[in-house]
Short mmCIF file of C-alpha atoms in Angstrom, two decimals:
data_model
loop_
_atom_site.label_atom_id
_atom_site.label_comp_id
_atom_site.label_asym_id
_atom_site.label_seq_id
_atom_site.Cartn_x
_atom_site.Cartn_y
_atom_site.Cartn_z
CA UNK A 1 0.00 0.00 0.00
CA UNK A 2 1.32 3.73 -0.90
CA UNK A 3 2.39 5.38 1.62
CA UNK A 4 1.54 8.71 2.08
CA UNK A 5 3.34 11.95 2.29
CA UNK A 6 2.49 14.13 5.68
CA UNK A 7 5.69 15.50 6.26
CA UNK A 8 5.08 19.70 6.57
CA UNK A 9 7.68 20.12 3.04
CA UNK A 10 4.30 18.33 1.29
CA UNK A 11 1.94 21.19 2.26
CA UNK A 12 2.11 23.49 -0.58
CA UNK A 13 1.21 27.18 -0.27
CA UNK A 14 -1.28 28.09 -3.18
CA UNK A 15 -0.03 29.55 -6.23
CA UNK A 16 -2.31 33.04 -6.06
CA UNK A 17 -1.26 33.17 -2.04
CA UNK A 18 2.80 32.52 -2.15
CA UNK A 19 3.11 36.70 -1.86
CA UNK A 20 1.37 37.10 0.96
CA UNK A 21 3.78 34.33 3.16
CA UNK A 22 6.99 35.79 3.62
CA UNK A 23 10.02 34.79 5.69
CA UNK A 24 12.45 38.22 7.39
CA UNK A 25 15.56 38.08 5.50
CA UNK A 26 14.36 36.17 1.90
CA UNK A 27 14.24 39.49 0.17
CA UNK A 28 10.60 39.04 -1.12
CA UNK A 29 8.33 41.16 -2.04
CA UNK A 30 4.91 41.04 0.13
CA UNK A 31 1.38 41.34 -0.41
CA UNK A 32 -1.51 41.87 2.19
CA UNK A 33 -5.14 43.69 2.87
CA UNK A 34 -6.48 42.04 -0.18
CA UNK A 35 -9.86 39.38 -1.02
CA UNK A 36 -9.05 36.39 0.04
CA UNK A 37 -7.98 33.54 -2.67
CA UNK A 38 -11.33 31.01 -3.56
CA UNK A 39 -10.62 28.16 -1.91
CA UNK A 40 -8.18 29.12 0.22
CA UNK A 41 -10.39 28.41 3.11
CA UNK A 42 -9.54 31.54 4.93
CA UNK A 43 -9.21 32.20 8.49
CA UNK A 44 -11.41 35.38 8.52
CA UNK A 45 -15.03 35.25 9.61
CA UNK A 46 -17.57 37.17 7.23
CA UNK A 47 -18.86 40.44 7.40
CA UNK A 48 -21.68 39.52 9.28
CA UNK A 49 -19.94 38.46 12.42
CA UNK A 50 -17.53 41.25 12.26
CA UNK A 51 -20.27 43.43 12.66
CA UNK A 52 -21.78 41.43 15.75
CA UNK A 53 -18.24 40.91 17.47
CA UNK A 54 -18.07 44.77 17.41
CA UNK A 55 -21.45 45.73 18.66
CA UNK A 56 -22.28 42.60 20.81
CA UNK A 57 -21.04 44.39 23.95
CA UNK A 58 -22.93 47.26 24.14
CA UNK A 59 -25.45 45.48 26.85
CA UNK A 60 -28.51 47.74 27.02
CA UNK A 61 -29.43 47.55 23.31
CA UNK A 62 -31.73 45.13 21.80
CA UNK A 63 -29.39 42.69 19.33
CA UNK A 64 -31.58 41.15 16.85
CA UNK A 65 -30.33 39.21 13.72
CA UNK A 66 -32.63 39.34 10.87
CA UNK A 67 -31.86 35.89 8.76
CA UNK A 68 -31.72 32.27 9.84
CA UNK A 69 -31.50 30.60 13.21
CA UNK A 70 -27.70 29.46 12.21
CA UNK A 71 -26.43 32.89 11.58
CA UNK A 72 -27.82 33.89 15.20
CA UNK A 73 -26.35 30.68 17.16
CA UNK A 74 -23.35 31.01 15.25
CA UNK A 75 -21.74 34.25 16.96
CA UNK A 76 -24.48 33.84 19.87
CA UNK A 77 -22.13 35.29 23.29
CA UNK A 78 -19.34 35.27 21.55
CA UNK A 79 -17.24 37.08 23.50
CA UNK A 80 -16.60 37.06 26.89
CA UNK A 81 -17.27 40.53 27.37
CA UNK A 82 -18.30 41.58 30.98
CA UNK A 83 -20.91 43.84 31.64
CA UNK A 84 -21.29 45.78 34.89
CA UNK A 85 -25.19 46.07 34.49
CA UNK A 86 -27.66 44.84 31.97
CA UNK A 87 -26.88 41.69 30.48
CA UNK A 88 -29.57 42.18 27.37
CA UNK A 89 -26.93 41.61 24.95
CA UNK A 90 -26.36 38.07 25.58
CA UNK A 91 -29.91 37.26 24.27
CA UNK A 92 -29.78 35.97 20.60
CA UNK A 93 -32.74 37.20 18.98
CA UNK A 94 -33.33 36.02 15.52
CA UNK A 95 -36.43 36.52 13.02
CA UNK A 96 -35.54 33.02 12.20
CA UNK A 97 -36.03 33.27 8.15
CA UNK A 98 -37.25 30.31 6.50
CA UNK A 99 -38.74 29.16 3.21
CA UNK A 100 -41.58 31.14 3.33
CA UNK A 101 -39.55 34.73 4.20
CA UNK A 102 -37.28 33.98 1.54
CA UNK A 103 -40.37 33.79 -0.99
CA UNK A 104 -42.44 36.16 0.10
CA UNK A 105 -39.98 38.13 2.38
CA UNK A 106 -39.27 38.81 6.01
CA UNK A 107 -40.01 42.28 6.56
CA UNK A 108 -43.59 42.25 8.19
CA UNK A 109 -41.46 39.73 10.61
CA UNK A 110 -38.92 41.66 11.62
CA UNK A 111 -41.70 44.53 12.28
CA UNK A 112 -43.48 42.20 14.42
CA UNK A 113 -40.54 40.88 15.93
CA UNK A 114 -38.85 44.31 16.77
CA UNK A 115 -41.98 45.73 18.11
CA UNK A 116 -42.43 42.76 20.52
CA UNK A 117 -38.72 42.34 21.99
CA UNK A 118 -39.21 46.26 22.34
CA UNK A 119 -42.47 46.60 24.43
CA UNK A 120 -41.11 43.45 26.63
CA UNK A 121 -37.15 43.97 27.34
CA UNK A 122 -37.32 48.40 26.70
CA UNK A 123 -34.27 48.49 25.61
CA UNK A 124 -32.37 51.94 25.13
CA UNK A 125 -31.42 51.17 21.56
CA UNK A 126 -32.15 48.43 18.76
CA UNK A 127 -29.38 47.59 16.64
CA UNK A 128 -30.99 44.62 13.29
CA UNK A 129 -28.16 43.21 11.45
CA UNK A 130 -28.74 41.67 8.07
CA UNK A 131 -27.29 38.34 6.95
CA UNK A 132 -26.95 37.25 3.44
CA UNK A 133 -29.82 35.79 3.02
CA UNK A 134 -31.43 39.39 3.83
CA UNK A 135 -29.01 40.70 1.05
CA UNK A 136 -30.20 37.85 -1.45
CA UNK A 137 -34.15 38.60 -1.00
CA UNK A 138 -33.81 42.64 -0.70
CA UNK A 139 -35.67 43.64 2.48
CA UNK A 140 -35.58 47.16 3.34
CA UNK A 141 -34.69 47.10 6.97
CA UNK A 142 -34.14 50.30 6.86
CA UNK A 143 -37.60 51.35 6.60
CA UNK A 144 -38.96 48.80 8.70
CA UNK A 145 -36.35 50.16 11.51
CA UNK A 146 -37.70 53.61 10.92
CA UNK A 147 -41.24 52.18 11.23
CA UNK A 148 -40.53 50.80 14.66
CA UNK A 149 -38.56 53.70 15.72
CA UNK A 150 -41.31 56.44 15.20
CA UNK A 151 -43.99 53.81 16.79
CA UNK A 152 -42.40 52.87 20.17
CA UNK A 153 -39.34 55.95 20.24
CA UNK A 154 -36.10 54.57 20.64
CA UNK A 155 -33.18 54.17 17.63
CA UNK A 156 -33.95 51.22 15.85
CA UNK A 157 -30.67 51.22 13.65
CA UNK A 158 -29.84 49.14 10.66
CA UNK A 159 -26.65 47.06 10.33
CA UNK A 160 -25.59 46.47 6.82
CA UNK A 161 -23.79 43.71 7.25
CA UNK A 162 -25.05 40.80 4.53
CA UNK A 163 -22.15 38.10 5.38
CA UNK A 164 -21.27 37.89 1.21
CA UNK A 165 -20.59 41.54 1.44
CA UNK A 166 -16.89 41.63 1.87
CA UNK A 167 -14.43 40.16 5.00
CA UNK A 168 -14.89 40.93 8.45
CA UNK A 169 -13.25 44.49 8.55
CA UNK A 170 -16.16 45.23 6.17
CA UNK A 171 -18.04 44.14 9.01
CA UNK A 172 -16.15 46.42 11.23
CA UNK A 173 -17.02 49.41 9.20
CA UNK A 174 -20.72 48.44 9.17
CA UNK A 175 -20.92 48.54 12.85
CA UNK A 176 -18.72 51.97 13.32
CA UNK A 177 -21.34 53.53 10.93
CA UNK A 178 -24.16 51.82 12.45
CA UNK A 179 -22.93 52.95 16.32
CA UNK A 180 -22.32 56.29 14.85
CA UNK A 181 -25.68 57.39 14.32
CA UNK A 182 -25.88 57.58 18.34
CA UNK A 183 -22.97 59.74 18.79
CA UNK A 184 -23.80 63.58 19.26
CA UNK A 185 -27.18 62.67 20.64
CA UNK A 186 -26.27 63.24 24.13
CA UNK A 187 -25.58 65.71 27.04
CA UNK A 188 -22.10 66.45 27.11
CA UNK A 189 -21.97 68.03 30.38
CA UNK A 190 -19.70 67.06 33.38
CA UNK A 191 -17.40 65.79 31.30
CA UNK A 192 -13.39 66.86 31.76
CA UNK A 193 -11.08 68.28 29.70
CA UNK A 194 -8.66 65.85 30.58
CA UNK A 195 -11.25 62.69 29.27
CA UNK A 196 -10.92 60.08 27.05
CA UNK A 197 -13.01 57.57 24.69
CA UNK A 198 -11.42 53.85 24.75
CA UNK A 199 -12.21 52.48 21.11
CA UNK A 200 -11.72 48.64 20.31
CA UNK A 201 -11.93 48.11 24.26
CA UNK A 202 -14.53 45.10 24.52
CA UNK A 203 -13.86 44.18 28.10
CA UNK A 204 -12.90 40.78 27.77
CA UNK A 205 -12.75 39.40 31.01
CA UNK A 206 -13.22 42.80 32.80
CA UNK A 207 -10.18 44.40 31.25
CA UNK A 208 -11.66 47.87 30.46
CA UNK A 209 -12.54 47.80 34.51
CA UNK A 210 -8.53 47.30 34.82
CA UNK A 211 -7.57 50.15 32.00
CA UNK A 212 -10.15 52.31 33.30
CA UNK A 213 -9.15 52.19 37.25
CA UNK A 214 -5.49 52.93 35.62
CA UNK A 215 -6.67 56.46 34.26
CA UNK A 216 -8.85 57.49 37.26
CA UNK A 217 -6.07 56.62 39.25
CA UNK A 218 -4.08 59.37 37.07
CA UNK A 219 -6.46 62.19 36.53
CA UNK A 220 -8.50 61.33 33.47
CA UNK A 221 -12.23 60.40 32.41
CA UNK A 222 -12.79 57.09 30.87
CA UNK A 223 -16.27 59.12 28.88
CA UNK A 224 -16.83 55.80 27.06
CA UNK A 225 -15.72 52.14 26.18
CA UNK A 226 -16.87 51.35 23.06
CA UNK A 227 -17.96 49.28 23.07
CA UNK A 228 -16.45 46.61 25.96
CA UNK A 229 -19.09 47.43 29.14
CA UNK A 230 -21.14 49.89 26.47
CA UNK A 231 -23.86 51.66 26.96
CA UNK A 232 -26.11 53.55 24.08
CA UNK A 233 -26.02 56.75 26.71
CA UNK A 234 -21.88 56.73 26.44
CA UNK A 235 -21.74 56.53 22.75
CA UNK A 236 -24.19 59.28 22.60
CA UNK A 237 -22.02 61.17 24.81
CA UNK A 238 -18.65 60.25 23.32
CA UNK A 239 -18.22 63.04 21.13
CA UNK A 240 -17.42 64.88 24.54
CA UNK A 241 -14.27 63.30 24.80
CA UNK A 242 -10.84 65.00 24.28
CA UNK A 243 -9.34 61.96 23.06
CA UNK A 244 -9.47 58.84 21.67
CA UNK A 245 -7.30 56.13 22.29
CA UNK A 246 -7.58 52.91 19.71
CA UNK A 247 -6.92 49.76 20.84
CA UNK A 248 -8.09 47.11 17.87
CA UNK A 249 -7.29 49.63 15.09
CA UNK A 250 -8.51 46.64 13.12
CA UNK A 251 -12.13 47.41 14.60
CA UNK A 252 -12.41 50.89 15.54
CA UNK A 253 -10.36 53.19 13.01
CA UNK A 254 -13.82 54.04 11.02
CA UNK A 255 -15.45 55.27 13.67
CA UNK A 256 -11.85 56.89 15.05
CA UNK A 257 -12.01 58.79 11.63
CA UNK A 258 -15.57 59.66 11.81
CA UNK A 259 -15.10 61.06 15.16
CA UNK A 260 -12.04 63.26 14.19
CA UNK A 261 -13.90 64.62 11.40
CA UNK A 262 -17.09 65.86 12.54
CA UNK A 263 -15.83 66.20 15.99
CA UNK A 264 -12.16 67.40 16.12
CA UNK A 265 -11.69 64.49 18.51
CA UNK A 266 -7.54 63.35 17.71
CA UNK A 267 -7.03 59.73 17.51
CA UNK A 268 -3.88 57.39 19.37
CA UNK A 269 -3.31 53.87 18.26
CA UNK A 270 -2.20 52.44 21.06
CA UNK A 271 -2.36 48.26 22.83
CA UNK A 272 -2.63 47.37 26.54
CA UNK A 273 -0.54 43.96 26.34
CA UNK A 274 2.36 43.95 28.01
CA UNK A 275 4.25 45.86 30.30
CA UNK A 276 6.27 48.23 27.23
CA UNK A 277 2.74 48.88 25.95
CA UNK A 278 0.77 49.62 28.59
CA UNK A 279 3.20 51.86 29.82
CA UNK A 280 3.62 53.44 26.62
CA UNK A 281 -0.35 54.00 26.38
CA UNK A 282 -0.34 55.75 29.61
CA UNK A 283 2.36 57.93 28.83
CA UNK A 284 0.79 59.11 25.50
CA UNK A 285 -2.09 60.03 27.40
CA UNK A 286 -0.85 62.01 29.56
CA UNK A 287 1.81 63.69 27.06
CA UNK A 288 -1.24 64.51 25.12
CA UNK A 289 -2.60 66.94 27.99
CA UNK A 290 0.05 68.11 28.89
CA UNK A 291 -0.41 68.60 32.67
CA UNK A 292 3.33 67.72 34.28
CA UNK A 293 1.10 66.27 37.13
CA UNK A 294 -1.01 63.59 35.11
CA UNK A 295 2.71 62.72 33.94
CA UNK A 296 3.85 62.57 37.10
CA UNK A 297 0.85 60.32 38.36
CA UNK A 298 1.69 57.79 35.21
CA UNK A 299 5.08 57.23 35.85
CA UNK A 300 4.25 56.64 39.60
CA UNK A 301 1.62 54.27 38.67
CA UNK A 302 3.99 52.51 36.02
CA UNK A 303 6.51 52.35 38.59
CA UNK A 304 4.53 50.78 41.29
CA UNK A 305 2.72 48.62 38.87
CA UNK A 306 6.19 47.22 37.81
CA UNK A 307 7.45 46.47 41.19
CA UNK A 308 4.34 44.55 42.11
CA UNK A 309 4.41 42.21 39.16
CA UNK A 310 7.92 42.44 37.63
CA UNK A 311 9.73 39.74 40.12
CA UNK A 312 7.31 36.88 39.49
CA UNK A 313 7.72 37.42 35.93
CA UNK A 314 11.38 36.51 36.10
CA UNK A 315 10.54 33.38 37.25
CA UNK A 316 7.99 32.55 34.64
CA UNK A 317 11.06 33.75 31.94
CA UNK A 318 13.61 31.42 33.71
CA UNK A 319 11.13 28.46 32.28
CA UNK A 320 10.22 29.68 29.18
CA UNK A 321 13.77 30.72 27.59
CA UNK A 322 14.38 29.68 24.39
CA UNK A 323 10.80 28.28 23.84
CA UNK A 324 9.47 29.40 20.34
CA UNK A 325 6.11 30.53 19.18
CA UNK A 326 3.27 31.18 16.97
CA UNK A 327 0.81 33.34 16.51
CA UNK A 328 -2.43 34.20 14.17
CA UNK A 329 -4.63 37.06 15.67
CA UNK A 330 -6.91 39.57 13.91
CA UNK A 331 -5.53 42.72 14.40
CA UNK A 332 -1.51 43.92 13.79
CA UNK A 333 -1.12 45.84 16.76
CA UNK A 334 -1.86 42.81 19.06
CA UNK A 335 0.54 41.01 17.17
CA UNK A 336 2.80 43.64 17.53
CA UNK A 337 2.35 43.54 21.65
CA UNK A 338 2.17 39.72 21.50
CA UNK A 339 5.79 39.48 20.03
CA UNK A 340 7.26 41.81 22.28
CA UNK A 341 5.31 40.33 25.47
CA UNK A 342 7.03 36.94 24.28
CA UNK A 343 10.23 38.22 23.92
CA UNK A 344 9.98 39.95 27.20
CA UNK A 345 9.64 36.09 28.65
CA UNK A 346 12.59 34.83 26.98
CA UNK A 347 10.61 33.25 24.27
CA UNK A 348 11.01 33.63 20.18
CA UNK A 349 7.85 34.61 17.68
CA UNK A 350 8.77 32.07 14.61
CA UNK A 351 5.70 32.57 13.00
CA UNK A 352 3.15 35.69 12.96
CA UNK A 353 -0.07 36.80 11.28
CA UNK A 354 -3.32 38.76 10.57
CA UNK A 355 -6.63 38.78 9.02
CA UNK A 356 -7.13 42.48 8.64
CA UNK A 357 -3.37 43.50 8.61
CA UNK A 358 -2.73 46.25 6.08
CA UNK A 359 0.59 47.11 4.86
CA UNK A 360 1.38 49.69 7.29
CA UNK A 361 1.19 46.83 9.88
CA UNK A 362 3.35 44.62 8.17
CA UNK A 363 5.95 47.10 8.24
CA UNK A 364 5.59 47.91 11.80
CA UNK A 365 5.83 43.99 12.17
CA UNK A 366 8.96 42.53 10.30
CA UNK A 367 10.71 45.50 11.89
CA UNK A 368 10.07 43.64 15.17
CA UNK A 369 10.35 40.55 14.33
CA UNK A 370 13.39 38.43 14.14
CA UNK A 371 15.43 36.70 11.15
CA UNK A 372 13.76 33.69 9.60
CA UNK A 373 10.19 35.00 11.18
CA UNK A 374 7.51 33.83 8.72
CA UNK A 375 4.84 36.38 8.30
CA UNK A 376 1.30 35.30 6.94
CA UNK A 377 -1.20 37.43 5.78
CA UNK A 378 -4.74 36.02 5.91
CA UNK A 379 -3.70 32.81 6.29
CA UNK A 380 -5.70 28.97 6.17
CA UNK A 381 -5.27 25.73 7.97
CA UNK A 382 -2.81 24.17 5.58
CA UNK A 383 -0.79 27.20 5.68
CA UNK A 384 -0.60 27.84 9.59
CA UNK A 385 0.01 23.96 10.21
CA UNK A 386 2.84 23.70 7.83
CA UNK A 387 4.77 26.42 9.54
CA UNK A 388 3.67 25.20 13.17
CA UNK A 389 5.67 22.21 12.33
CA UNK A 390 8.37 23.21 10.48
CA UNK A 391 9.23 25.76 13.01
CA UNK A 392 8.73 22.98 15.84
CA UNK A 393 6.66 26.01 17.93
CA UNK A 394 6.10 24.87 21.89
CA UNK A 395 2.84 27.40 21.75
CA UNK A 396 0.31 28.36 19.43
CA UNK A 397 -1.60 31.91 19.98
CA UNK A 398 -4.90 32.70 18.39
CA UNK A 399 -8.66 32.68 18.78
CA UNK A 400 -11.46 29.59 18.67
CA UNK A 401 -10.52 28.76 15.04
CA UNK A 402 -6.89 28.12 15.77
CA UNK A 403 -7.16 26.08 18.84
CA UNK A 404 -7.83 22.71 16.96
CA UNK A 405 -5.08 23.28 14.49
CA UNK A 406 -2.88 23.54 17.63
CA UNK A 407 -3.98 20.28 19.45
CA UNK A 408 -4.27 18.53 16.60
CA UNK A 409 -0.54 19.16 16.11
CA UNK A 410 -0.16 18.11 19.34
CA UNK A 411 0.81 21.94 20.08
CA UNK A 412 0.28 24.14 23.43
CA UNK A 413 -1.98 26.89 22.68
CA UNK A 414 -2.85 30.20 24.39
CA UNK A 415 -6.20 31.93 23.68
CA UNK A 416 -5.91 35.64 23.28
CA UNK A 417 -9.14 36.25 21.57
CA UNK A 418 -12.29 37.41 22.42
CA UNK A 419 -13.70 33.92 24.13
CA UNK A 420 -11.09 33.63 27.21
CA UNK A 421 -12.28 34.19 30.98
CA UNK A 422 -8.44 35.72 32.19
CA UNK A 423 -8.04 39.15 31.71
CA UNK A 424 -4.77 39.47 29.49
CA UNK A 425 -4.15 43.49 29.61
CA UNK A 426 -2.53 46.04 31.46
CA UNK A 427 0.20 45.13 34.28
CA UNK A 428 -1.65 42.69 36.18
CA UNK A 429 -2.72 41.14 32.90
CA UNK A 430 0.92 40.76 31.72
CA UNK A 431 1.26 38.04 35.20
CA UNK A 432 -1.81 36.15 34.03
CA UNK A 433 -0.53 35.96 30.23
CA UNK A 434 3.07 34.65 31.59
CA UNK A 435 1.10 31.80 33.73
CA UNK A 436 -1.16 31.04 30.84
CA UNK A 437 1.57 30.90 28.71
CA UNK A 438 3.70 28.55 31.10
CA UNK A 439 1.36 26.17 32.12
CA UNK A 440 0.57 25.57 28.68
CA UNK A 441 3.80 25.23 26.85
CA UNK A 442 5.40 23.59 29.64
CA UNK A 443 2.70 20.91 30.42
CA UNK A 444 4.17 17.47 30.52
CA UNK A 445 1.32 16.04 28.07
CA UNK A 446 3.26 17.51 25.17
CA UNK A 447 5.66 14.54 25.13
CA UNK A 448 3.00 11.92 24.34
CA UNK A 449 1.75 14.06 21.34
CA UNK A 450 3.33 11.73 18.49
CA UNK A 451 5.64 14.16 17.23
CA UNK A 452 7.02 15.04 20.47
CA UNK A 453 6.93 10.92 21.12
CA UNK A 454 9.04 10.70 18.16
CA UNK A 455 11.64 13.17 18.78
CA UNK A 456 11.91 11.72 22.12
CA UNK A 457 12.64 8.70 20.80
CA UNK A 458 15.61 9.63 18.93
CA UNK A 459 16.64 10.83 21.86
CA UNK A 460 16.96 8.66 23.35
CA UNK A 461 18.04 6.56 20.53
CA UNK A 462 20.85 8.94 19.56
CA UNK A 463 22.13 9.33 23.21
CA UNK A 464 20.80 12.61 23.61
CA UNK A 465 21.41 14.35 20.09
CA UNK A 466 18.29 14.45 17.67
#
C-alpha cells in the first residue's frame, strides 16, 4: 500500500497566495489587505460576524439578527465581554427566516418581531443586522427600523452587514457607521477636559474595569468604552471626549475617523498587552494633555505597577527561555504587543499573522520581528500547520478557530481572543498571560503528542542528540 506523504515540506502554499507568506531576510516582495484567494479556506469570519463581534457588547441595546436561526447561534455570546449592568446583549434574537420569508420576504417579521422584543425587554437602543440571506431577497430594513422607531421611540438602527458583502473588517465598518448614528445625541456636560473615549476596548474578562481604574487613578475620564461594558447613553455622549485612544485599530479606526472629522476628537493607536505597551499607552495620554502632574501620576503608577508584578515574571522567563512561538490574531497591533510580550519572557515569535493586517502593519511587524520569522497574511489551515511544524513552535496563539489546528498538532496553545475568561491586559494582565503561557507550553502532556513521542525517541536513541 502507498504510503503517504504528511511530512510539513508536502503542504504546498497556493499559487495566487505565495506573496502574501513571507520569511524576514528572503528578500521578497509582500502582499496583504487584499480578497481572500477562492478556496483558500480563509481564516477570517464574514462580514456579518464582524459586525456582531463589534457591537455585541454594548449590553442595554436590543441585538436582533434578521436571517436564519444558524447565523444567530453562530456568533451567539461570543465574547466574553463583561458587563457591569444589563446583560440584554447576551440574548440571541433572531427573526428566524425560513422558506416562506425567503419567498415572500421577512419584513412584516422583523416589524413584528422588533416591536415585541421592544415593548417586553425596553431596551435603550435596537441595533438589526442583516445576513446574506437578507441581502439575497432585498428587504428594506431600513424602513422597517424607521417604522418601529417612530412607533415605540427609541433608535432602531440598521446594520448592513449581509455576510457575502466583503471580510470581516467590512463588518467592522458596518458597525462603526451603524454605532455612529448615536454619537452627538447626548448631554455632554460634566465631562473633563482631561477625558478620554477607549475604542476597540470590549472588556474581555473585565479588562476595560482594569484600564479604566489605571486612568482614574491618574487624573483622566474614561467618557466611554466602546464598546467593551457599552452603553447607548456613552456613545451618545462620546463626542465629549478629548481623546481617543484605539486599541483594535482593526475594529475601531472608522469610527476613530468619523469622530475626528465631525468632531475634532484626535485619535492614538495604542495596545494594553504587556508591560512596554501599557506603559507606553499611559504615557501618551498624559503627554497629550500636557499637565506635568497627570505625567507625574503615570510614571508613579507605572513604577509601582512594575514592582508589584515584575519579580514573578522573572521566574515565569527562567522556564520559558528559548521556547518558540506562533501566533495568528486579527488585528496587527496585538501582534505587535504579542511578540514583544514573548520576547519579554525569553521566548522567540517564529511565525506571525493577521486577518485584517494592512501594509502599514506589516511594516511595523517585520521591523520587530526576528530573522527567519515567517509572516502570513490572511492565512488557512494548511498554511498555519505547515509552519507550526516546520518551526517545531512549543505554543500556538490565536482565537477559537486556531485552537484545533494547535492540538491537533499536538501543540500548546494560548487563547488571546475574544472567548477567554483571564483578563490578558494592562500590568496585572501581563502576570496572568506569563502563567497562561507557562502552564501551557510547559505541560508534561506535550511529550506523548506523536511528534514530540518521536523526537523523544531519537533521543533517546541517539544518546541525547536528535
Amino acid at each position: 500500500m502507498p504510503t503517504v506523504d504528511q511530512s510539513p515540506a508536502s503542504i504546498q502554499v497556493l499559487t495566487d497566495r505565495e506573496d502574501q507568506v513571507w520569511t524576514k531576510g528572503s528578500g521578497k516582495q509582500f502582499a496583504c489587505d487584499r480578497k481572500s484567494t477562492a478556496g483558500s479556506v480563509t481564516q477570517r469570519a464574514c462580514a456579518f460576524c464582524g459586525s456582531r463581534v463589534v457591537l455585541y457588547p454594548i449590553a442595554d441595546a436590543l441585538h436582533i439578527v434578521h436571517g436564519p436561526i444558524g447565523c444567530a447561534v453562530y456568533n451567539w455570546d461570543i465574547r466574553g465581554a463583561q458587563s457591569s449592568g444589563p446583560q440584554l446583549h447576551r440574548n440571541s434574537f433572531s427573526t428566524d427566516l425560513a422558506e416562506k420569508e425567503v419567498v415572500f420576504g421577512g419584513e412584516k417579521k422583523l416589524q413584528a418581531s422588533l416591536l415585541e422584543l421592544i415593548r417586553y425587554y425596553r431596551p435603550k437602543a435596537a441595533f438589526v443586522y442583516s445576513t446574506c440571506i437578507v441581502g439575497l431577497i432585498g428587504d428594506d430594513v431600513e424602513a422597517v427600523c424607521k417604522t418601529v422607531s417612530r412607533e415605540t421611540g427609541i433608535d432602531v438602527i440598521p446594520v448592513d452587514s449581509p455576510g457575502f458583502k466583503g471580510t470581516k473588517k467590512t463588518g467592522y465598518e458596518a458597525a462603526c457607521k451603524a454605532a455612529y448614528r448615536l454619537v452627538g445625541t447626548g448631554d455632554t456636560s460634566g465631562i473633563s477636559r482631561y477625558s478620554i473615549n477607549l475604542l476597540g476596548e470590549f472588556n474581555i474578562a473585565g479588562e476595560a474595569w482594569l484600564i479604566r481604574r489605571y486612568f482614574e487613578q491618574i487624573g483622566i475620564q474614561v467618557v466611554s468604552t466602546i464598546t467593551g461594558d457599552g452603553r447607548v447613553d456613552d456613545l451618545r455622549r462620546c463626542h465629549g471626549a478629548s481623546l481617543n485612544l484605539v486599541q483594535c485599530s482593526g475594529s475601531m479606526t472608522h469610527l476613530a475617523q468619523l469622530l475626528e472629522r465631525d468632531h475634532q476628537i484626535p485619535s492614538h493607536r495604542v495596545s494594553f498587552f504587556g508591560f512596554e505597551d501599557t506603559a507606553r499607552a499611559l504615557y501618551a495620554a498624559a503627554e497629550f494633555f500636557g499637565d506635568p502632574e497627570i505625567m507625574r501620576k503615570a510614571q508613579e503608577l507605572v513604577r509601582s505597577e512594575i514592582a508589584t508584578y515584575a519579580p514573578q515574571l522573572k521566574a515565569y522567563k527562567q522556564r520559558l527561555k528559548g521556547k518558540k512561538a506562533a501566533l495568528y490574531v486579527g488585528g496587527a497591533f496585538k501582534a505587535f504587543s504579542l511578540v514583544l510580550a514573548l520576547r519579554s519572557l525569553g521566548m522567540q515569535t517564529v511565525l506571525a499573522g493577521t486577518q485584517t493586517g494592512n501594509a502599514e502593519d506589516y511594516e511595523q511587524l517585520k521591523a520587530i520581528c526576528d530573522p527567519g520569522t515567517v509572516i502570513v497574511d490572511d492565512s488557512n489551515p494548511l498554511e498555519l500547520a505547515k509552519f507550526v511544524l516546520e518551526k517545531d513552535v512549543d505554543l500556538f496563539i490565536g482565537g477559537v478557530k486556531e485552537r484545533p489546528i494547535a492540538y491537533k498538532l499536538g501543540v500548546a496553545f494560548c487563547d488571546h481572543n475574544h472567548e477567554r475568561k483571564i483578563p490578558l491586559a494592562g500590568f496585572e494582565g501581563m502576570l496572568h498571560f506569563a502563567r497562561e503561557v507557562a502552564e501551557s507550553a510547559l505541560s508534561p502532556v506535550w511529550q506523548f503528542a506523536p511528534r514530540r513521542a518521536m523526537r523523544h525517541h531519537q533521543l533517546s536513541t541517539n544518546g541525547g542528540e536528535a
